[in-house]
Tab-separated table of C-alpha atoms and ligand atoms in Angstrom:
chain	number	residue	atom	x	y	z
I	1391	MET	CA	-33.320	3.342	5.805
I	1392	GLU	CA	-32.737	2.230	2.205
I	1393	HIS	CA	-30.738	4.714	0.129
I	1394	GLN	CA	-30.884	4.885	-3.639
I	1395	ARG	CA	-27.359	3.832	-4.403
I	1396	GLU	CA	-25.249	2.178	-7.036
I	1397	ASN	CA	-24.292	-1.502	-6.947
I	1398	PHE	CA	-21.438	-3.521	-8.387
I	1399	GLY	CA	-22.533	-5.484	-11.456
I	1400	GLY	CA	-22.095	-9.085	-10.324
I	1401	ARG	CA	-19.888	-11.567	-8.496
I	1402	LEU	CA	-16.859	-10.981	-10.701
I	1403	ALA	CA	-17.196	-7.219	-10.444
I	1404	VAL	CA	-17.374	-7.457	-6.641
I	1405	ILE	CA	-14.324	-9.708	-6.457
I	1406	LEU	CA	-12.301	-7.551	-8.840
I	1407	ALA	CA	-13.121	-4.338	-6.989
I	1408	MET	CA	-12.366	-5.858	-3.589
I	1409	ALA	CA	-9.248	-7.522	-4.949
I	1410	GLY	CA	-8.271	-4.093	-6.249
I	1411	SER	CA	-8.416	-2.767	-2.718
I	1412	ALA	CA	-6.576	-5.760	-1.320
I	1413	ILE	CA	-3.824	-6.095	-3.918
I	1414	GLY	CA	-1.370	-3.303	-3.344
I	1415	LEU	CA	2.060	-2.396	-2.092
I	1416	GLY	CA	1.543	-4.702	0.895
I	1417	ASN	CA	1.598	-7.695	-1.461
I	1418	ILE	CA	4.663	-6.490	-3.301
I	1419	TRP	CA	6.967	-5.076	-0.676
I	1420	ARG	CA	6.009	-6.801	2.550
I	1421	PHE	CA	4.691	-10.259	1.809
I	1422	PRO	CA	7.704	-11.662	-0.090
I	1423	TYR	CA	10.077	-10.365	2.542
I	1424	MET	CA	8.037	-11.703	5.443
I	1425	VAL	CA	7.866	-15.106	3.801
I	1426	GLY	CA	11.630	-15.227	3.421
I	1427	GLU	CA	12.346	-13.927	6.916
I	1428	HIS	CA	9.836	-15.979	8.831
I	1429	GLY	CA	10.271	-19.533	7.672
I	1430	GLY	CA	9.466	-19.668	3.921
I	1431	ALA	CA	6.748	-22.148	3.082
I	1432	ALA	CA	6.054	-22.630	6.809
I	1433	PHE	CA	5.095	-18.954	7.033
I	1434	VAL	CA	2.859	-19.250	3.972
I	1435	LEU	CA	1.077	-22.109	5.678
I	1436	ILE	CA	0.531	-20.071	8.844
I	1437	TYR	CA	-0.549	-17.099	6.755
I	1438	ILE	CA	-3.180	-19.243	5.037
I	1439	VAL	CA	-4.452	-20.642	8.350
I	1440	CYS	CA	-4.644	-17.136	9.880
I	1441	THR	CA	-6.452	-15.855	6.813
I	1442	LEU	CA	-8.988	-18.679	6.875
I	1443	LEU	CA	-9.630	-18.574	10.610
I	1444	VAL	CA	-9.496	-14.861	11.343
I	1445	SER	CA	-9.168	-12.512	8.378
I	1446	LEU	CA	-11.741	-14.159	6.156
I	1447	PRO	CA	-14.427	-14.207	8.891
I	1448	LEU	CA	-13.603	-10.561	9.608
I	1449	PHE	CA	-13.840	-9.813	5.902
I	1450	VAL	CA	-17.269	-11.484	5.779
I	1451	ALA	CA	-18.292	-9.472	8.872
I	1452	GLU	CA	-17.308	-6.204	7.170
I	1453	VAL	CA	-19.158	-7.041	3.954
I	1454	THR	CA	-22.168	-8.050	6.059
I	1455	VAL	CA	-22.214	-4.700	7.852
I	1456	GLY	CA	-21.878	-2.850	4.536
I	1457	ARG	CA	-24.535	-4.735	2.649
I	1458	LYS	CA	-26.996	-4.882	5.522
I	1459	SER	CA	-26.737	-1.168	6.281
I	1460	HIS	CA	-26.511	-0.121	2.653
I	1461	SER	CA	-24.355	2.694	3.941
I	1462	SER	CA	-20.738	3.730	3.708
I	1463	ALA	CA	-18.469	2.871	6.632
I	1464	ARG	CA	-18.951	6.177	8.481
I	1465	LEU	CA	-22.729	5.715	8.758
I	1466	ALA	CA	-23.082	1.926	8.655
I	1467	LEU	CA	-22.798	1.025	12.338
I	1468	GLY	CA	-25.090	3.881	13.400
I	1469	GLU	CA	-27.606	2.804	10.789
I	1470	LEU	CA	-27.685	-0.747	12.172
I	1471	ALA	CA	-27.757	0.345	15.827
I	1472	PRO	CA	-29.818	3.536	15.590
I	1473	LYS	CA	-30.331	3.881	19.330
I	1474	SER	CA	-26.662	3.817	20.188
I	1475	LYS	CA	-24.738	7.074	20.307
I	1476	PHE	CA	-21.508	5.103	20.701
I	1477	TRP	CA	-21.754	3.217	17.416
I	1478	LYS	CA	-22.845	6.334	15.590
I	1479	ALA	CA	-19.797	8.165	16.870
I	1480	PHE	CA	-17.500	5.211	16.305
I	1481	GLY	CA	-18.085	5.446	12.571
I	1482	PHE	CA	-15.798	8.460	12.627
I	1483	ILE	CA	-12.744	6.202	12.995
I	1484	LEU	CA	-13.888	4.285	9.927
I	1485	VAL	CA	-13.644	7.350	7.747
I	1486	PHE	CA	-10.710	8.994	9.492
I	1487	THR	CA	-8.370	5.973	9.203
I	1488	PRO	CA	-8.716	5.425	5.443
I	1489	LEU	CA	-8.214	9.117	4.736
I	1490	LEU	CA	-5.118	9.157	6.891
I	1491	ILE	CA	-3.772	6.112	5.082
I	1492	ALA	CA	-4.696	7.547	1.670
I	1493	SER	CA	-2.625	10.624	2.520
I	1494	TYR	CA	0.639	8.754	2.911
I	1495	TYR	CA	-0.207	5.862	0.582
I	1496	SER	CA	-0.522	8.393	-2.224
I	1497	VAL	CA	2.958	9.711	-1.436
I	1498	ILE	CA	4.318	6.251	-2.212
I	1499	GLY	CA	1.967	6.075	-5.175
I	1500	GLY	CA	3.683	9.253	-6.346
I	1501	TRP	CA	7.102	7.634	-6.010
I	1502	SER	CA	5.850	4.756	-8.169
I	1503	VAL	CA	4.693	7.216	-10.821
I	1504	SER	CA	8.067	8.968	-10.771
I	1505	PHE	CA	9.909	5.678	-11.082
I	1506	PHE	CA	7.644	4.652	-13.930
I	1507	VAL	CA	8.581	7.880	-15.696
I	1508	LYS	CA	12.269	7.224	-14.963
I	1509	ALA	CA	11.892	3.699	-16.370
I	1510	CYS	CA	10.293	5.090	-19.539
I	1511	ALA	CA	13.170	7.562	-19.874
I	1512	LEU	CA	15.529	4.528	-19.620
I	1513	ASP	CA	17.179	6.067	-16.553
I	1514	PHE	CA	17.942	2.753	-14.861
I	1515	VAL	CA	19.513	1.199	-17.891
I	1516	LYS	CA	21.636	4.230	-18.638
I	1517	SER	CA	23.092	4.659	-15.130
I	1518	SER	CA	25.403	2.432	-13.140
I	1519	PRO	CA	23.830	0.212	-10.415
I	1520	ASP	CA	25.409	2.234	-7.598
I	1521	VAL	CA	24.130	5.526	-8.956
I	1522	VAL	CA	20.630	4.079	-9.320
I	1523	THR	CA	20.619	2.755	-5.762
I	1524	GLY	CA	21.833	6.034	-4.311
I	1525	ALA	CA	19.367	8.076	-6.348
I	1526	PHE	CA	16.410	7.002	-4.194
I	1527	GLY	CA	17.604	8.870	-1.095
I	1528	SER	CA	18.145	12.119	-2.949
I	1529	PHE	CA	14.821	11.679	-4.783
I	1530	ILE	CA	12.641	11.365	-1.680
I	1531	SER	CA	14.450	14.116	0.185
I	1532	SER	CA	14.048	16.578	-2.677
I	1533	PRO	CA	10.970	18.709	-2.040
I	1534	TRP	CA	9.313	19.199	-5.392
I	1535	THR	CA	9.304	16.118	-7.592
I	1536	PRO	CA	7.788	13.775	-4.978
I	1537	LEU	CA	5.149	16.398	-4.179
I	1538	ILE	CA	4.139	16.875	-7.790
I	1539	ALA	CA	4.008	13.107	-8.249
I	1540	HIS	CA	1.937	12.722	-5.068
I	1541	PHE	CA	-0.644	15.202	-6.333
I	1542	ALA	CA	-0.696	13.635	-9.795
I	1543	PHE	CA	-1.266	10.174	-8.341
I	1544	LEU	CA	-3.953	11.375	-5.946
I	1545	ALA	CA	-5.697	13.367	-8.688
I	1546	ALA	CA	-5.867	10.270	-10.906
I	1547	CYS	CA	-7.366	8.187	-8.082
I	1548	CYS	CA	-9.877	10.905	-7.146
I	1549	ALA	CA	-10.881	11.318	-10.787
I	1550	ILE	CA	-11.715	7.615	-11.032
I	1551	VAL	CA	-13.709	7.721	-7.792
I	1552	ALA	CA	-15.537	10.839	-9.026
I	1553	CYS	CA	-16.797	8.870	-12.037
I	1554	GLY	CA	-18.855	6.649	-9.741
I	1555	VAL	CA	-19.007	3.125	-8.402
I	1556	LYS	CA	-19.829	1.468	-11.712
I	1557	ALA	CA	-18.366	3.837	-14.275
I	1558	GLY	CA	-15.264	4.572	-12.202
I	1559	ILE	CA	-14.247	1.933	-9.666
I	1560	GLU	CA	-15.828	-1.123	-11.307
I	1561	ILE	CA	-14.553	-0.407	-14.799
I	1562	PHE	CA	-11.069	0.476	-13.596
I	1563	SER	CA	-10.711	-2.700	-11.553
I	1564	LYS	CA	-12.261	-4.830	-14.285
I	1565	TYR	CA	-9.401	-3.954	-16.628
I	1566	SER	CA	-6.565	-3.282	-14.232
I	1567	ILE	CA	-6.672	-6.418	-12.077
I	1568	PRO	CA	-6.314	-8.922	-14.950
I	1569	VAL	CA	-3.591	-6.722	-16.445
I	1570	LEU	CA	-1.804	-6.639	-13.073
I	1571	PHE	CA	-1.791	-10.437	-12.920
I	1572	LEU	CA	-0.518	-10.621	-16.470
I	1573	MET	CA	2.271	-8.136	-15.864
I	1574	VAL	CA	3.432	-9.824	-12.704
I	1575	LEU	CA	3.376	-13.174	-14.525
I	1576	VAL	CA	5.634	-11.823	-17.282
I	1577	ILE	CA	8.094	-10.451	-14.721
I	1578	LEU	CA	7.940	-13.742	-12.797
I	1579	ILE	CA	8.809	-15.833	-15.845
I	1580	TYR	CA	11.743	-13.616	-16.606
I	1581	SER	CA	12.905	-13.454	-12.999
I	1582	VAL	CA	13.014	-17.201	-12.418
I	1583	SER	CA	14.918	-17.704	-15.672
I	1584	LEU	CA	17.833	-15.517	-14.512
I	1585	PRO	CA	21.119	-17.180	-13.562
I	1586	GLY	CA	21.252	-17.832	-9.813
I	1587	ALA	CA	17.497	-17.335	-9.428
I	1588	GLY	CA	17.220	-20.711	-7.689
I	1589	ALA	CA	18.440	-19.186	-4.415
I	1590	GLY	CA	15.477	-16.782	-4.462
I	1591	VAL	CA	13.037	-19.597	-5.117
I	1592	LYS	CA	14.588	-21.511	-2.221
I	1593	TYR	CA	14.317	-18.432	0.004
I	1594	LEU	CA	10.570	-18.409	-0.564
I	1595	LEU	CA	9.876	-22.118	-0.499
I	1596	LYS	CA	12.222	-23.711	2.008
I	1597	PRO	CA	9.991	-24.526	4.992
I	1598	ASP	CA	11.905	-23.711	8.133
I	1599	PHE	CA	9.783	-24.574	11.127
I	1600	SER	CA	12.509	-23.511	13.540
I	1601	GLN	CA	11.700	-19.888	12.603
I	1602	ILE	CA	8.128	-20.246	13.815
I	1603	THR	CA	7.515	-18.560	17.143
I	1604	PRO	CA	4.338	-17.106	18.675
I	1605	SER	CA	5.242	-13.754	17.155
I	1606	THR	CA	5.139	-15.341	13.681
I	1607	PHE	CA	1.384	-15.671	14.118
I	1608	ALA	CA	1.104	-11.995	15.006
I	1609	TYR	CA	3.144	-11.016	11.927
I	1610	ALA	CA	1.113	-13.301	9.686
I	1611	LEU	CA	-2.188	-11.964	11.016
I	1612	GLY	CA	-1.091	-8.335	10.873
I	1613	GLN	CA	0.047	-8.779	7.278
I	1614	SER	CA	-3.136	-10.610	6.347
I	1615	PHE	CA	-5.282	-7.787	7.823
I	1616	TYR	CA	-3.348	-5.102	6.031
I	1617	SER	CA	-3.305	-7.026	2.800
I	1618	LEU	CA	-7.059	-7.618	2.850
I	1619	SER	CA	-7.684	-3.937	3.699
I	1620	LEU	CA	-9.464	-4.832	6.920
I	1621	GLY	CA	-10.291	-2.384	9.695
I	1622	MET	CA	-10.266	0.609	7.400
I	1623	GLY	CA	-13.834	0.967	6.296
I	1624	CYS	CA	-12.980	0.085	2.682
I	1625	ILE	CA	-14.549	-3.354	2.717
I	1626	ILE	CA	-17.633	-2.118	4.596
I	1627	THR	CA	-18.082	0.599	1.971
I	1628	TYR	CA	-17.513	-1.766	-0.953
I	1629	GLY	CA	-19.815	-4.254	0.793
I	1630	SER	CA	-22.583	-1.676	0.665
I	1631	TYR	CA	-22.463	-1.914	-3.147
I	1632	VAL	CA	-22.923	-5.696	-3.150
I	1633	LYS	CA	-26.318	-6.730	-4.467
I	1634	ARG	CA	-28.814	-8.382	-2.145
I	1635	ASP	CA	-28.762	-11.687	-4.041
I	1636	GLU	CA	-24.966	-11.945	-4.127
I	1637	ASN	CA	-23.169	-14.633	-2.101
I	1638	ILE	CA	-21.073	-12.730	0.442
I	1639	VAL	CA	-18.994	-15.738	1.490
I	1640	ALA	CA	-18.101	-16.709	-2.068
I	1641	SER	CA	-17.131	-13.128	-2.968
I	1642	SER	CA	-15.004	-12.783	0.157
I	1643	PHE	CA	-13.294	-16.092	-0.490
I	1644	GLY	CA	-12.607	-15.137	-4.117
I	1645	THR	CA	-11.028	-11.892	-2.970
I	1646	ALA	CA	-8.812	-13.560	-0.370
I	1647	ILE	CA	-7.615	-16.140	-2.897
I	1648	SER	CA	-6.782	-13.476	-5.507
I	1649	ASP	CA	-4.903	-11.465	-2.916
I	1650	LEU	CA	-2.864	-14.454	-1.763
I	1651	LEU	CA	-2.147	-15.573	-5.303
I	1652	PHE	CA	-0.925	-12.122	-6.263
I	1653	ALA	CA	1.289	-11.891	-3.173
I	1654	ILE	CA	2.892	-15.257	-3.947
I	1655	MET	CA	3.386	-14.346	-7.605
I	1656	ALA	CA	4.948	-11.029	-6.569
I	1657	GLY	CA	7.327	-12.978	-4.334
I	1658	PHE	CA	8.437	-15.164	-7.237
I	1659	ALA	CA	8.693	-12.129	-9.498
I	1660	ILE	CA	10.967	-10.206	-7.151
I	1661	MET	CA	13.058	-12.497	-4.944
I	1662	PRO	CA	14.710	-14.654	-7.642
I	1663	ALA	CA	15.881	-11.460	-9.377
I	1664	VAL	CA	17.108	-10.041	-6.066
I	1665	PHE	CA	19.197	-13.152	-5.431
I	1666	SER	CA	20.360	-13.334	-8.999
I	1667	ALA	CA	21.722	-9.796	-8.664
I	1668	GLY	CA	23.502	-10.875	-5.490
I	1669	ILE	CA	21.831	-8.418	-3.124
I	1670	GLU	CA	20.225	-8.802	0.286
I	1671	PRO	CA	16.429	-8.977	0.289
I	1672	GLY	CA	14.758	-6.315	2.413
I	1673	ALA	CA	11.261	-4.994	3.031
I	1674	GLY	CA	9.550	-1.717	2.412
I	1675	PRO	CA	10.445	1.091	0.039
I	1676	SER	CA	14.102	0.065	-0.184
I	1677	LEU	CA	13.094	-3.224	-1.826
I	1678	ILE	CA	11.197	-1.756	-4.744
I	1679	PHE	CA	12.839	1.624	-5.113
I	1680	GLN	CA	16.472	0.626	-4.527
I	1681	SER	CA	17.024	-3.113	-4.920
I	1682	VAL	CA	14.792	-3.531	-7.958
I	1683	PRO	CA	16.215	-0.532	-9.894
I	1684	PHE	CA	19.680	-1.903	-9.026
I	1685	ILE	CA	18.711	-5.151	-10.735
I	1686	PHE	CA	17.442	-3.367	-13.846
I	1687	SER	CA	20.590	-1.337	-14.045
I	1688	LYS	CA	22.803	-4.409	-13.651
I	1689	MET	CA	20.839	-6.370	-16.249
I	1690	GLY	CA	20.846	-3.329	-18.492
I	1691	ALA	CA	24.576	-3.682	-19.102
I	1692	THR	CA	24.052	-6.928	-21.022
I	1693	LEU	CA	20.357	-6.902	-21.965
I	1694	PRO	CA	19.288	-3.257	-22.325
I	1695	VAL	CA	16.033	-3.863	-24.192
I	1696	VAL	CA	14.671	-6.646	-21.967
I	1697	SER	CA	15.752	-4.768	-18.897
I	1698	SER	CA	14.016	-1.556	-20.010
I	1699	ILE	CA	10.787	-3.378	-20.813
I	1700	CYS	CA	10.837	-5.161	-17.445
I	1701	ALA	CA	11.514	-1.897	-15.596
I	1702	ILE	CA	8.606	-0.165	-17.311
I	1703	LEU	CA	6.307	-3.136	-16.650
I	1704	PHE	CA	7.381	-3.373	-13.035
I	1705	PHE	CA	6.790	0.263	-12.142
I	1706	LEU	CA	3.552	0.301	-14.076
I	1707	THR	CA	2.476	-2.716	-12.020
I	1708	ILE	CA	3.156	-1.096	-8.675
I	1709	THR	CA	1.571	2.189	-9.779
I	1710	VAL	CA	-1.647	0.457	-10.831
I	1711	ALA	CA	-1.675	-1.797	-7.742
I	1712	ALA	CA	-1.247	1.252	-5.509
I	1713	MET	CA	-3.988	3.069	-7.427
I	1714	THR	CA	-6.632	0.385	-6.988
I	1715	SER	CA	-5.907	0.334	-3.242
I	1716	CYS	CA	-5.875	4.102	-2.880
I	1717	ILE	CA	-9.163	4.325	-4.776
I	1718	SER	CA	-10.823	2.150	-2.134
I	1719	LEU	CA	-9.467	4.385	0.631
I	1720	ILE	CA	-10.723	7.536	-1.054
I	1721	GLU	CA	-14.103	5.987	-1.788
I	1722	VAL	CA	-14.834	5.732	1.947
I	1723	GLY	CA	-14.672	9.520	2.330
I	1724	VAL	CA	-16.382	10.303	-0.957
I	1725	ALA	CA	-19.262	7.904	-0.292
I	1726	TYR	CA	-19.744	9.459	3.142
I	1727	LEU	CA	-19.861	13.050	1.900
I	1728	HIS	CA	-22.102	12.045	-0.976
I	1729	GLU	CA	-24.544	10.225	1.309
I	1730	LYS	CA	-24.503	12.643	4.164
I	1731	THR	CA	-24.753	15.929	2.312
I	1732	ARG	CA	-26.036	14.776	-1.095
I	1733	MET	CA	-23.170	16.644	-2.726
I	1734	SER	CA	-22.145	15.240	-6.103
I	1735	ARG	CA	-19.350	12.685	-6.267
I	1736	PRO	CA	-17.031	14.992	-8.248
I	1737	VAL	CA	-17.353	17.707	-5.580
I	1738	ALA	CA	-16.869	15.152	-2.780
I	1739	SER	CA	-13.806	13.776	-4.589
I	1740	ALA	CA	-12.377	17.268	-4.931
I	1741	ILE	CA	-12.752	17.843	-1.181
I	1742	ILE	CA	-11.058	14.546	-0.356
I	1743	PHE	CA	-8.322	15.409	-2.857
I	1744	VAL	CA	-7.592	18.626	-0.975
I	1745	ILE	CA	-7.647	16.991	2.486
I	1746	CYS	CA	-5.431	14.022	1.578
I	1747	GLY	CA	-3.291	16.212	-0.644
I	1748	VAL	CA	-2.463	18.601	2.198
I	1749	VAL	CA	-1.802	15.886	4.791
I	1750	GLY	CA	0.312	14.084	2.182
I	1751	VAL	CA	2.467	17.207	1.737
I	1752	PHE	CA	3.634	16.878	5.340
I	1753	CYS	CA	4.246	13.157	4.902
I	1754	SER	CA	6.243	13.708	1.755
I	1755	LEU	CA	8.312	16.535	3.213
I	1756	SER	CA	9.097	14.435	6.272
I	1757	PHE	CA	11.752	12.691	4.142
I	1758	GLY	CA	13.404	16.031	3.329
I	1759	PRO	CA	12.884	19.545	4.674
I	1760	LEU	CA	10.733	18.354	7.602
I	1761	SER	CA	12.909	15.396	8.571
I	1762	ASP	CA	13.866	17.045	11.864
I	1763	LEU	CA	10.259	17.151	12.963
I	1764	GLN	CA	10.032	13.999	15.073
I	1765	ILE	CA	7.257	12.807	17.350
I	1766	MET	CA	7.914	9.721	19.490
I	1767	SER	CA	11.200	9.543	17.555
I	1768	LYS	CA	9.322	9.046	14.308
I	1769	GLY	CA	9.008	11.310	11.288
I	1770	ILE	CA	5.478	12.328	10.236
I	1771	PHE	CA	5.218	9.649	7.554
I	1772	ASP	CA	6.358	6.840	9.860
I	1773	LEU	CA	4.210	8.113	12.694
I	1774	LEU	CA	1.027	8.122	10.618
I	1775	ASP	CA	1.804	4.697	9.190
I	1776	TRP	CA	2.500	3.284	12.647
I	1777	PHE	CA	-0.579	4.864	14.215
I	1778	ALA	CA	-2.943	3.829	11.417
I	1779	SER	CA	-1.662	0.259	10.955
I	1780	ASN	CA	-0.921	-0.664	14.553
I	1781	VAL	CA	-3.555	1.230	16.469
I	1782	LEU	CA	-6.538	2.565	14.491
I	1783	LEU	CA	-6.843	-0.397	12.162
I	1784	LEU	CA	-6.908	-2.901	15.010
I	1785	ILE	CA	-9.374	-0.880	17.091
I	1786	ALA	CA	-11.698	-0.691	14.097
I	1787	ALA	CA	-11.329	-4.386	13.259
I	1788	PHE	CA	-12.056	-5.318	16.867
I	1789	ALA	CA	-15.120	-3.067	16.976
I	1790	VAL	CA	-16.558	-4.542	13.779
I	1791	VAL	CA	-16.336	-8.156	14.944
I	1792	VAL	CA	-17.752	-7.247	18.336
I	1793	PHE	CA	-20.542	-5.367	16.590
I	1794	VAL	CA	-21.442	-8.289	14.336
I	1795	GLY	CA	-20.989	-10.871	17.104
I	1796	PHE	CA	-22.661	-9.089	19.992
I	1797	VAL	CA	-24.721	-6.115	18.836
I	1798	LEU	CA	-26.455	-7.611	15.815
I	1799	LYS	CA	-28.735	-10.553	16.550
I	1800	ARG	CA	-27.559	-13.968	15.432
I	1801	ASP	CA	-30.583	-14.342	13.135
I	1802	GLU	CA	-29.955	-11.006	11.481
I	1803	VAL	CA	-26.368	-12.007	10.707
I	1804	ARG	CA	-27.510	-15.424	9.531
I	1805	ASP	CA	-30.094	-13.904	7.194
I	1806	GLU	CA	-27.549	-11.558	5.688
I	1807	ILE	CA	-24.840	-14.171	5.176
I	1808	THR	CA	-27.158	-16.894	3.873
I	1809	ASN	CA	-29.467	-14.556	1.924
I	1810	SER	CA	-32.363	-15.473	4.222
I	1811	GLY	CA	-31.501	-19.160	4.144
I	1812	THR	CA	-31.537	-19.501	0.360
I	1813	LEU	CA	-27.810	-20.232	0.009
I	1814	LYS	CA	-27.580	-23.810	1.218
I	1815	GLY	CA	-23.776	-23.963	1.395
I	1816	CYS	CA	-23.694	-20.809	3.507
I	1817	VAL	CA	-26.414	-22.180	5.788
I	1818	LYS	CA	-24.196	-25.197	6.513
I	1819	LEU	CA	-21.114	-23.065	7.009
I	1820	PHE	CA	-22.803	-20.413	9.098
I	1821	PRO	CA	-22.374	-21.881	12.634
I	1822	VAL	CA	-18.609	-22.210	12.139
I	1823	LEU	CA	-18.312	-18.801	10.523
I	1824	TYR	CA	-20.352	-17.161	13.242
I	1825	PHE	CA	-18.221	-18.777	15.943
I	1826	LEU	CA	-15.068	-17.515	14.234
I	1827	ILE	CA	-16.487	-13.988	13.948
I	1828	LYS	CA	-17.837	-13.856	17.461
I	1829	TRP	CA	-15.088	-15.543	19.465
I	1830	VAL	CA	-11.941	-16.280	17.502
I	1831	ALA	CA	-11.548	-12.992	15.607
I	1832	PRO	CA	-11.879	-10.595	18.588
I	1833	VAL	CA	-9.391	-12.617	20.643
I	1834	ALA	CA	-6.954	-12.749	17.724
I	1835	VAL	CA	-7.205	-8.994	17.103
I	1836	LEU	CA	-6.607	-8.311	20.798
I	1837	LEU	CA	-3.563	-10.559	20.747
I	1838	ILE	CA	-2.021	-8.754	17.775
I	1839	PHE	CA	-2.742	-5.443	19.425
I	1840	ILE	CA	-0.948	-6.522	22.602
I	1841	SER	CA	1.902	-8.135	20.705
I	1842	ASN	CA	2.456	-4.932	18.688
I	1843	PHE	CA	3.319	-3.170	21.894
I	1844	ILE	CA	5.447	-5.838	23.523
I	1845	LEU	CA	7.194	-7.646	20.648
N	956	PFF	N1	-4.354	-3.790	1.039
N	956	PFF	C1	-3.438	-2.858	0.494
N	956	PFF	C2	-2.088	-3.460	0.314
N	956	PFF	O1	-1.894	-4.640	0.590
N	956	PFF	O2	-1.204	-2.750	-0.106
N	956	PFF	C3	-3.256	-1.622	1.274
N	956	PFF	C4	-4.469	-1.006	1.754
N	956	PFF	C5	-5.517	-0.726	0.941
N	956	PFF	C6	-4.530	-0.787	3.032
N	956	PFF	C7	-6.685	-0.242	1.413
N	956	PFF	C8	-5.672	-0.292	3.518
N	956	PFF	C9	-6.736	-0.055	2.716
N	956	PFF	F1	-7.840	0.389	3.248
């Protein structure tokens, strides 16, 4: 069934929107740390190989499902396999997972907004490094400010989604992605020029093959999946807005390259400054909300103006990067409600705002008043993150590759990927790509799934 629906303008618009989904906190707070911890340049090499052999084929498979079905993730598989009750029902995971992730992702988005406001108020420059570092714990455990920031962040993302695929998502990514690259470049140039920055550059570049173990592959693949927003319905949904004459492989490749480039630039923007300030690199929230403010505060003693500008730029960067990712998560739910019930996008966005807003309240409070509420010795926030990233995401990714490899006919997939044989390069590449989708990707996803439980 062909729905009347919006499309992204052209190749660049597709790449920028998908890159918007892909480029996010994962690039800023996990990638640089993983590179440093798991063998520097050797890890980057493995990351690239894993991306080319597994994540990129999976990415192409998701775009294929989206464009072929012309439906959002929830309905896409059922649309392509209309006789199967299983695939129809399975679509539920593809809308449930992104909404779950959006709920806690927007809590962190809220922290970024708050820190941006703090940077504008020159808080980091005015306080001593120790005070700034300690302030993070009391900030996240306080009930109100993080909640207000969470709702503000979510409201901004929902408002953009409400404006539509072209007028909202496409326009926002068209301006924000180039600006993100520019901002991270400015911070990078400054960071590597700091005294002692060389140690940070070495941390990222020094290839240490002795660090490479089988688990390195699992880490690299897991990170590459998360970074490319795979297994969450986002890429299927965005794929459904790709025009019929667009080259799926080229757009997917462009997205993966932008994502990798941004992650590497973020590494060189952050780690040299971390080493220059003489602190230990870490991953996760502590890196950007404790270590980085520490650096700004320390630099602020001698260079208050430069330090303030960098702090504002930095927190603006992570806020915008988190926004473009959160938008893609919200779009999955909005597109579904809009398609299924024909309700307008603003109304659908308002409903998603309420759902994610309420779930996010519990996530946010799990750092403060609800911190005693533990399930499987995890707080609510950590539990949702663990469940979504280590379980749901992998189940969904596995299902999509199995669907494209075994449920769709080879010729159908070939027609979609090569635009009915008109894209000569894709025709040549297709046998390899199809093999990777059908055999390599499912095995790799299974291996990460198993390794997540035993490593
Ligand atoms: N890819 C994003 C990142 O690297 O931060 C995170 C993300 C976005 C995850 C969209 C999942 C998603 F569906």
